[in-house]
Amino acid sequence: MPGDADLNDFESGLKPLWLRAQSGDEAAYRAALERIGTRLRGYLRRRLQSIPDEVEDLVQETLLALHLQRGTYDPSLPVSAWALAIARHKLVDLWRRRGRRDNLHDALQDVDESALAVSSEEGQARRDLDRLLSELPAAQRQAILLTKIEGLSVAEAARRTGSSESAIKVQVHRGLKRLALQVRASRP
Amino acid sequence: MKTGSLIDMLARGAGPAPRAVAARRLWPAAALGLLASAAMALSLFGSIPASMHASTAPWLKLSYAVALALAAGWLTAGLARPVACLNLPRRAVLAVLVVMVLVGTWSVVAASSADRLAMVFGQTWRSCPWNILALSVPALAGALWAVRGLAPTRLRPAGFAAGLLAGAVGAGGYAVACPEASMTFVAVWYTLGIGLTGCLGALLGPRVLAW
């Protein structure tokens, strides 16, 4: 099946990047997330043909979930299977919340595998993550802004705010977790 | 926000991925659950009679509970991940159950026919499974909390596995108060209590584990 070969190529390109990312290589992590994002866009676009507006929102929601749960990846298994399992979970959650379980089955069966062409063109999500970020509690928002947007190191951010390094890390993680919850709750 | 900016944000300063995330959540949940269930058992039912302190029965019960908790914890850790190999942990759970059933069968077969009914039902068969279910509640809350913070994608099986883990922990706590000495009794009624906790977990899973 061409789809399988395609997935194998995807996996063999992704896995070395991902393993480096897991051990702390930031550039490899960015590159791996970009590859996964592109793949997710194609995957979700095929399955959300009736509501294309949702695609980019769900790509972002899945990327956020992948990041928060990167510790649950088992290196003996394919990265693509892990990432797609999370995407599928988010997709099912979306359909369930929209109360259209039946449509999911239709959408999954009617997948036209020739439309498997992966699109790298990047959409703008309708949901405004910047606004959701601004709604986080102050300490979490500040920790994320300093380390994740301004690009300060954890040590610098700790000095700037007068808190400890571990406190900064905790605030960043809690903030992203809370962001993921808000993203899920803000689904139209 | 553009997806590219989100990726930049996630990757920036991300550091290495956290390790052993399942174990780091499940071990404390199980340990605290065991302490809570033993404390509840002592305060609700009182300690086992002094004559049992030197017997092997409490230790055999505890061994069954610990072995099943380890196997069920392994299965729970697998089901708390989006993809995992579940064959080995599933077999481990089955193996513990099979060994206990064999031990229970062997003791009842070896006993004289007059004692058999008492070995199966003891004095407390009516309350034993419910007691175990009740004592498992703290461990169940802890195990579900642990799994909820990970990434389960099969919520009902994940809830069931967390329930088995909690049931085994609760059974371990109950061993400090249970006056029964027959392994046949343990094989039947402890297992039933653990199974009930598993079913409660399966019932709760889809509701409380969604993320």
Short mmCIF file of C-alpha atoms in Angstrom, two decimals:
data_model
loop_
_atom_site.label_atom_id
_atom_site.label_comp_id
_atom_site.label_asym_id
_atom_site.label_seq_id
_atom_site.Cartn_x
_atom_site.Cartn_y
_atom_site.Cartn_z
CA MET A 1 0.00 0.00 0.00
CA PRO A 2 1.42 3.40 -0.94
CA GLY A 3 0.12 4.86 2.32
CA ASP A 4 2.26 2.43 4.29
CA ALA A 5 5.43 3.23 2.38
CA ASP A 6 4.69 6.90 2.85
CA LEU A 7 4.24 6.41 6.57
CA ASN A 8 7.49 4.42 6.76
CA ASP A 9 9.36 7.26 5.05
CA PHE A 10 7.81 9.70 7.44
CA GLU A 11 8.79 7.56 10.41
CA SER A 12 12.37 6.96 9.32
CA GLY A 13 12.87 10.70 8.79
CA LEU A 14 11.24 11.65 12.04
CA LYS A 15 12.58 9.11 14.51
CA PRO A 16 16.24 10.24 14.71
CA LEU A 17 15.12 13.85 15.09
CA TRP A 18 12.64 12.88 17.75
CA LEU A 19 15.13 10.88 19.78
CA ARG A 20 17.53 13.82 19.76
CA ALA A 21 14.67 16.08 20.76
CA GLN A 22 13.77 13.80 23.65
CA SER A 23 17.29 14.11 25.03
CA GLY A 24 17.12 17.89 24.93
CA ASP A 25 18.14 19.04 21.41
CA GLU A 26 15.98 22.11 20.85
CA ALA A 27 16.59 22.51 17.12
CA ALA A 28 15.78 18.85 16.53
CA TYR A 29 12.62 19.27 18.58
CA ARG A 30 11.49 22.24 16.50
CA ALA A 31 12.18 20.37 13.27
CA ALA A 32 10.37 17.26 14.52
CA LEU A 33 7.33 19.26 15.59
CA GLU A 34 7.24 20.96 12.18
CA ARG A 35 7.27 17.60 10.41
CA ILE A 36 4.59 16.25 12.71
CA GLY A 37 2.50 19.40 12.31
CA THR A 38 2.58 19.10 8.53
CA ARG A 39 1.61 15.47 8.75
CA LEU A 40 -1.18 16.19 11.21
CA ARG A 41 -2.58 18.88 8.93
CA GLY A 42 -2.92 16.34 6.12
CA TYR A 43 -4.32 13.68 8.44
CA LEU A 44 -6.91 15.97 9.98
CA ARG A 45 -7.83 17.71 6.74
CA ARG A 46 -8.90 14.37 5.26
CA ARG A 47 -11.00 13.58 8.30
CA LEU A 48 -12.56 16.97 8.80
CA GLN A 49 -13.70 17.58 5.24
CA SER A 50 -17.12 18.69 6.47
CA ILE A 51 -15.68 21.22 8.90
CA PRO A 52 -12.36 22.42 7.43
CA ASP A 53 -12.32 25.40 9.79
CA GLU A 54 -11.49 23.06 12.65
CA VAL A 55 -8.32 21.66 11.08
CA GLU A 56 -5.74 24.21 12.21
CA ASP A 57 -7.28 24.51 15.67
CA LEU A 58 -6.98 20.77 16.12
CA VAL A 59 -3.42 20.71 14.72
CA GLN A 60 -2.43 23.23 17.39
CA GLU A 61 -4.34 21.45 20.12
CA THR A 62 -2.63 18.17 19.20
CA LEU A 63 0.84 19.76 19.10
CA LEU A 64 0.26 21.19 22.56
CA ALA A 65 -0.84 17.74 23.80
CA LEU A 66 2.22 16.10 22.19
CA HIS A 67 4.48 18.56 23.96
CA LEU A 68 2.86 18.13 27.36
CA GLN A 69 2.88 14.34 27.02
CA ARG A 70 6.27 13.83 25.39
CA GLY A 71 7.27 11.83 28.47
CA THR A 72 4.76 9.11 27.54
CA TYR A 73 6.61 8.24 24.33
CA ASP A 74 8.16 4.77 24.43
CA PRO A 75 11.36 4.78 22.30
CA SER A 76 10.85 1.14 21.28
CA LEU A 77 7.72 2.13 19.30
CA PRO A 78 7.22 4.33 16.21
CA VAL A 79 6.94 8.07 16.88
CA SER A 80 4.34 8.40 14.13
CA ALA A 81 2.08 5.82 15.79
CA TRP A 82 2.37 7.68 19.09
CA ALA A 83 1.65 11.07 17.53
CA LEU A 84 -1.24 9.79 15.41
CA ALA A 85 -2.78 8.01 18.43
CA ILE A 86 -2.88 11.37 20.22
CA ALA A 87 -4.29 13.08 17.11
CA ARG A 88 -6.97 10.41 16.81
CA HIS A 89 -7.84 10.83 20.47
CA LYS A 90 -8.24 14.59 19.97
CA LEU A 91 -10.30 13.99 16.83
CA VAL A 92 -12.67 11.58 18.58
CA ASP A 93 -12.93 14.02 21.47
CA LEU A 94 -13.84 16.78 19.01
CA TRP A 95 -16.55 14.71 17.36
CA ARG A 96 -17.90 13.52 20.66
CA ARG A 97 -18.12 17.04 21.95
CA ARG A 98 -19.89 18.09 18.81
CA GLY A 99 -22.26 15.17 19.35
CA ARG A 100 -21.74 13.75 15.89
CA ARG A 101 -20.33 10.33 16.51
CA ASP A 102 -21.89 8.97 13.30
CA ASN A 103 -20.07 11.43 11.13
CA LEU A 104 -16.77 10.16 12.44
CA HIS A 105 -17.41 6.70 11.07
CA ASP A 106 -18.40 8.13 7.71
CA ALA A 107 -15.39 10.35 7.63
CA LEU A 108 -13.03 7.50 8.49
CA GLN A 109 -14.48 5.14 5.92
CA ASP A 110 -14.67 7.61 3.09
CA VAL A 111 -11.05 8.57 3.34
CA ASP A 112 -9.70 8.96 -0.14
CA GLU A 113 -6.15 7.72 0.22
CA SER A 114 -5.13 9.44 -3.00
CA ALA A 115 -5.82 12.69 -1.20
CA LEU A 116 -3.01 11.68 1.11
CA ALA A 117 -0.80 14.36 -0.33
CA VAL A 118 0.54 16.17 2.65
CA SER A 119 0.01 19.87 2.70
CA SER A 120 2.63 22.05 4.30
CA GLU A 121 0.79 25.27 3.71
CA GLU A 122 0.12 26.65 7.06
CA GLY A 123 -3.22 27.88 8.19
CA GLN A 124 -4.04 30.37 10.81
CA ALA A 125 -6.06 28.92 13.65
CA ARG A 126 -9.30 30.70 14.40
CA ARG A 127 -8.73 30.32 18.07
CA ASP A 128 -6.48 33.00 19.42
CA LEU A 129 -3.80 31.36 21.53
CA ASP A 130 -2.31 34.76 22.34
CA ARG A 131 -5.57 35.75 23.98
CA LEU A 132 -5.76 32.47 25.91
CA LEU A 133 -2.17 33.02 27.05
CA SER A 134 -3.09 36.44 28.36
CA GLU A 135 -5.82 34.86 30.48
CA LEU A 136 -3.41 32.62 32.43
CA PRO A 137 -2.65 33.42 36.08
CA ALA A 138 0.07 36.07 36.28
CA ALA A 139 2.94 33.86 37.50
CA GLN A 140 2.30 31.23 34.83
CA ARG A 141 1.90 33.81 32.09
CA GLN A 142 5.07 35.59 33.08
CA ALA A 143 7.10 32.36 33.23
CA ILE A 144 5.87 31.39 29.75
CA LEU A 145 6.46 34.85 28.30
CA LEU A 146 10.01 35.04 29.63
CA THR A 147 11.20 31.54 28.74
CA LYS A 148 9.01 30.60 25.78
CA ILE A 149 8.43 33.89 23.97
CA GLU A 150 11.35 36.14 24.91
CA GLY A 151 13.66 33.13 24.95
CA LEU A 152 15.33 33.69 28.31
CA SER A 153 17.00 30.71 29.95
CA VAL A 154 15.35 29.33 33.06
CA ALA A 155 18.18 30.78 35.18
CA GLU A 156 17.72 34.25 33.66
CA ALA A 157 13.97 34.10 34.11
CA ALA A 158 14.45 33.06 37.73
CA ARG A 159 16.76 36.04 38.33
CA ARG A 160 14.35 38.41 36.59
CA THR A 161 11.37 37.31 38.67
CA GLY A 162 13.19 36.60 41.92
CA SER A 163 11.91 33.04 42.10
CA SER A 164 13.79 29.75 41.97
CA GLU A 165 14.60 27.87 38.77
CA SER A 166 12.41 24.94 39.70
CA ALA A 167 9.53 27.34 40.40
CA ILE A 168 9.90 28.76 36.88
CA LYS A 169 9.84 25.27 35.36
CA VAL A 170 6.76 24.35 37.37
CA GLN A 171 4.97 27.57 36.36
CA VAL A 172 5.78 27.00 32.67
CA HIS A 173 4.51 23.41 32.79
CA ARG A 174 1.37 24.32 34.74
CA GLY A 175 0.73 27.25 32.44
CA LEU A 176 0.96 25.12 29.30
CA LYS A 177 -1.26 22.49 30.90
CA ARG A 178 -3.82 25.11 31.77
CA LEU A 179 -3.55 26.52 28.28
CA ALA A 180 -4.32 23.05 26.87
CA LEU A 181 -7.40 22.80 29.09
CA GLN A 182 -8.58 26.25 27.98
CA VAL A 183 -7.98 25.34 24.36
CA ARG A 184 -10.16 22.26 24.79
CA ALA A 185 -12.86 24.22 26.60
CA SER A 186 -12.85 27.05 24.06
CA ARG A 187 -13.72 24.81 21.17
CA PRO A 188 -16.64 26.29 19.29
CA MET B 1 -1.37 32.40 16.74
CA LYS B 2 0.25 30.79 13.74
CA THR B 3 1.14 27.14 14.11
CA GLY B 4 4.78 28.01 13.41
CA SER B 5 4.84 30.40 16.35
CA LEU B 6 3.27 27.76 18.57
CA ILE B 7 5.98 25.28 17.54
CA ASP B 8 8.66 27.90 18.26
CA MET B 9 7.15 28.50 21.64
CA LEU B 10 6.91 24.82 22.53
CA ALA B 11 10.45 24.03 21.39
CA ARG B 12 12.14 27.06 22.94
CA GLY B 13 14.00 26.00 26.08
CA ALA B 14 12.06 22.74 26.13
CA GLY B 15 14.93 20.72 27.57
CA PRO B 16 14.93 16.94 27.68
CA ALA B 17 11.65 15.04 27.93
CA PRO B 18 10.68 13.96 31.44
CA ARG B 19 11.50 10.34 32.20
CA ALA B 20 9.54 7.52 33.84
CA VAL B 21 6.43 9.68 33.95
CA ALA B 22 4.07 6.76 34.63
CA ALA B 23 6.13 5.27 37.45
CA ARG B 24 6.61 8.68 39.06
CA ARG B 25 2.84 9.08 39.37
CA LEU B 26 1.70 5.48 39.95
CA TRP B 27 4.14 4.53 42.74
CA PRO B 28 3.15 7.32 45.13
CA ALA B 29 -0.54 6.78 44.34
CA ALA B 30 -0.26 3.06 45.15
CA ALA B 31 1.88 3.58 48.27
CA LEU B 32 -0.43 6.23 49.73
CA GLY B 33 -3.44 4.09 48.76
CA LEU B 34 -1.98 1.12 50.65
CA LEU B 35 -1.34 3.19 53.78
CA ALA B 36 -4.84 4.66 53.60
CA SER B 37 -6.52 1.27 53.13
CA ALA B 38 -4.54 -0.37 55.96
CA ALA B 39 -5.38 2.55 58.27
CA MET B 40 -9.05 2.34 57.29
CA ALA B 41 -9.07 -1.44 57.81
CA LEU B 42 -7.58 -1.14 61.29
CA SER B 43 -9.96 1.60 62.37
CA LEU B 44 -13.09 0.07 60.82
CA PHE B 45 -12.57 -3.65 61.44
CA GLY B 46 -9.72 -3.88 63.97
CA SER B 47 -6.55 -5.93 63.68
CA ILE B 48 -6.48 -9.67 62.92
CA PRO B 49 -6.69 -11.94 66.01
CA ALA B 50 -3.35 -12.41 67.77
CA SER B 51 -3.41 -16.13 66.98
CA MET B 52 -2.97 -15.25 63.28
CA HIS B 53 0.13 -13.12 63.74
CA ALA B 54 2.45 -16.10 63.51
CA SER B 55 0.54 -17.84 60.68
CA THR B 56 1.39 -17.54 57.01
CA ALA B 57 -2.13 -16.49 55.95
CA PRO B 58 -1.69 -12.69 56.18
CA TRP B 59 1.62 -12.91 54.33
CA LEU B 60 0.14 -15.04 51.57
CA LYS B 61 -2.71 -12.55 51.17
CA LEU B 62 -0.23 -9.70 51.07
CA SER B 63 1.93 -11.53 48.51
CA TYR B 64 -1.10 -12.06 46.28
CA ALA B 65 -2.05 -8.40 46.62
CA VAL B 66 1.46 -7.13 45.93
CA ALA B 67 2.01 -9.44 42.94
CA LEU B 68 -1.33 -8.44 41.42
CA ALA B 69 -0.70 -4.76 42.15
CA LEU B 70 2.68 -4.92 40.38
CA ALA B 71 1.21 -6.65 37.33
CA ALA B 72 -1.84 -4.36 37.20
CA GLY B 73 0.38 -1.33 37.72
CA TRP B 74 2.48 -2.39 34.74
CA LEU B 75 -0.69 -2.76 32.65
CA THR B 76 -1.96 0.61 33.89
CA ALA B 77 1.32 2.27 32.93
CA GLY B 78 0.94 0.83 29.42
CA LEU B 79 -2.66 1.96 29.05
CA ALA B 80 -1.71 5.43 30.28
CA ARG B 81 0.31 5.87 27.07
CA PRO B 82 -1.18 6.52 23.62
CA VAL B 83 0.60 3.45 22.22
CA ALA B 84 2.26 0.66 24.19
CA CYS B 85 2.95 -3.02 24.00
CA LEU B 86 0.38 -4.61 26.30
CA ASN B 87 0.95 -8.33 25.76
CA LEU B 88 3.46 -8.86 28.55
CA PRO B 89 1.63 -6.90 31.27
CA ARG B 90 -1.67 -8.57 30.31
CA ARG B 91 -0.05 -11.97 30.66
CA ALA B 92 1.48 -10.99 33.98
CA VAL B 93 -1.96 -10.07 35.36
CA LEU B 94 -3.42 -13.34 34.07
CA ALA B 95 -0.51 -15.33 35.47
CA VAL B 96 -1.00 -13.93 38.97
CA LEU B 97 -4.73 -14.71 38.83
CA VAL B 98 -4.11 -18.23 37.51
CA VAL B 99 -1.56 -18.98 40.24
CA MET B 100 -4.00 -17.79 42.91
CA VAL B 101 -6.82 -19.90 41.46
CA LEU B 102 -4.51 -22.95 41.37
CA VAL B 103 -3.44 -22.39 44.97
CA GLY B 104 -7.07 -21.98 46.03
CA THR B 105 -8.17 -25.08 44.15
CA TRP B 106 -5.27 -27.12 45.47
CA SER B 107 -6.04 -26.20 49.11
CA VAL B 108 -9.72 -27.07 48.80
CA VAL B 109 -8.99 -30.35 47.04
CA ALA B 110 -6.40 -31.31 49.63
CA ALA B 111 -8.79 -30.58 52.51
CA SER B 112 -11.16 -33.16 53.97
CA SER B 113 -14.64 -32.97 52.48
CA ALA B 114 -16.15 -31.81 55.78
CA ASP B 115 -14.02 -28.65 55.76
CA ARG B 116 -14.49 -27.68 52.15
CA LEU B 117 -17.57 -25.51 52.49
CA ALA B 118 -15.97 -23.58 55.35
CA MET B 119 -12.80 -23.09 53.30
CA VAL B 120 -14.71 -21.51 50.45
CA PHE B 121 -17.10 -19.34 52.43
CA GLY B 122 -15.32 -18.78 55.75
CA GLN B 123 -17.18 -16.48 58.14
CA THR B 124 -17.07 -13.28 56.16
CA TRP B 125 -17.71 -14.04 52.48
CA ARG B 126 -20.71 -11.75 52.44
CA SER B 127 -18.77 -8.67 53.46
CA CYS B 128 -15.25 -9.42 52.12
CA PRO B 129 -15.62 -8.22 48.49
CA TRP B 130 -17.46 -5.08 49.59
CA ASN B 131 -14.89 -4.33 52.26
CA ILE B 132 -12.13 -4.61 49.68
CA LEU B 133 -14.05 -2.37 47.30
CA ALA B 134 -14.50 0.24 50.04
CA LEU B 135 -10.85 0.08 51.14
CA SER B 136 -9.75 0.49 47.52
CA VAL B 137 -11.41 3.86 47.09
CA PRO B 138 -8.36 5.96 48.11
CA ALA B 139 -6.07 3.93 45.84
CA LEU B 140 -8.61 4.19 43.01
CA ALA B 141 -8.76 7.95 43.35
CA GLY B 142 -4.95 8.05 43.33
CA ALA B 143 -4.56 5.69 40.37
CA LEU B 144 -7.15 7.57 38.29
CA TRP B 145 -5.42 10.85 39.14
CA ALA B 146 -2.11 9.33 38.05
CA VAL B 147 -3.49 8.07 34.73
CA ARG B 148 -5.42 11.26 34.06
CA GLY B 149 -2.20 13.27 34.11
CA LEU B 150 -0.72 11.01 31.41
CA ALA B 151 -2.12 10.33 27.95
CA PRO B 152 -4.59 7.42 27.99
CA THR B 153 -6.44 6.94 24.71
CA ARG B 154 -8.44 3.82 25.64
CA LEU B 155 -10.27 5.23 28.59
CA ARG B 156 -12.39 2.27 29.66
CA PRO B 157 -9.54 -0.30 29.65
CA ALA B 158 -7.29 2.26 31.33
CA GLY B 159 -9.94 2.78 34.02
CA PHE B 160 -10.29 -0.98 34.44
CA ALA B 161 -6.53 -1.46 34.85
CA ALA B 162 -6.35 1.40 37.35
CA GLY B 163 -9.24 -0.27 39.18
CA LEU B 164 -7.42 -3.62 39.29
CA LEU B 165 -4.36 -1.89 40.68
CA ALA B 166 -6.47 -0.09 43.29
CA GLY B 167 -8.36 -3.29 44.15
CA ALA B 168 -5.12 -5.18 44.72
CA VAL B 169 -3.83 -2.34 46.90
CA GLY B 170 -7.10 -2.31 48.86
CA ALA B 171 -6.90 -6.10 49.30
CA GLY B 172 -3.38 -5.69 50.66
CA GLY B 173 -4.67 -3.20 53.20
CA TYR B 174 -7.56 -5.49 54.11
CA ALA B 175 -5.12 -8.31 54.91
CA VAL B 176 -4.28 -6.60 58.22
CA ALA B 177 -7.91 -6.97 59.37
CA CYS B 178 -9.24 -10.07 57.59
CA PRO B 179 -9.72 -13.06 59.95
CA GLU B 180 -9.93 -15.70 57.19
CA ALA B 181 -7.06 -18.19 56.88
CA SER B 182 -8.10 -20.23 53.82
CA MET B 183 -6.40 -19.56 50.50
CA THR B 184 -9.52 -20.79 48.73
CA PHE B 185 -11.42 -17.98 50.39
CA VAL B 186 -8.80 -15.49 49.20
CA ALA B 187 -8.84 -16.86 45.66
CA VAL B 188 -12.60 -16.41 45.42
CA TRP B 189 -13.64 -13.41 47.49
CA TYR B 190 -10.52 -11.26 47.35
CA THR B 191 -10.45 -11.72 43.60
CA LEU B 192 -14.13 -10.79 43.42
CA GLY B 193 -13.51 -7.62 45.45
CA ILE B 194 -10.58 -6.68 43.22
CA GLY B 195 -12.70 -7.38 40.14
CA LEU B 196 -15.46 -5.14 41.49
CA THR B 197 -12.96 -2.33 41.91
CA GLY B 198 -11.78 -2.95 38.35
CA CYS B 199 -15.37 -2.61 37.13
CA LEU B 200 -15.81 0.61 39.09
CA GLY B 201 -12.64 1.92 37.42
CA ALA B 202 -13.95 0.91 33.98
CA LEU B 203 -17.22 2.68 34.75
CA LEU B 204 -15.45 5.87 35.82
CA GLY B 205 -12.70 5.76 33.17
CA PRO B 206 -14.42 7.41 30.21
CA ARG B 207 -15.76 10.16 32.46
CA VAL B 208 -12.79 11.05 34.62
CA LEU B 209 -9.86 10.19 32.33
CA ALA B 210 -10.82 12.37 29.35
CA TRP B 211 -8.19 14.98 28.45
#
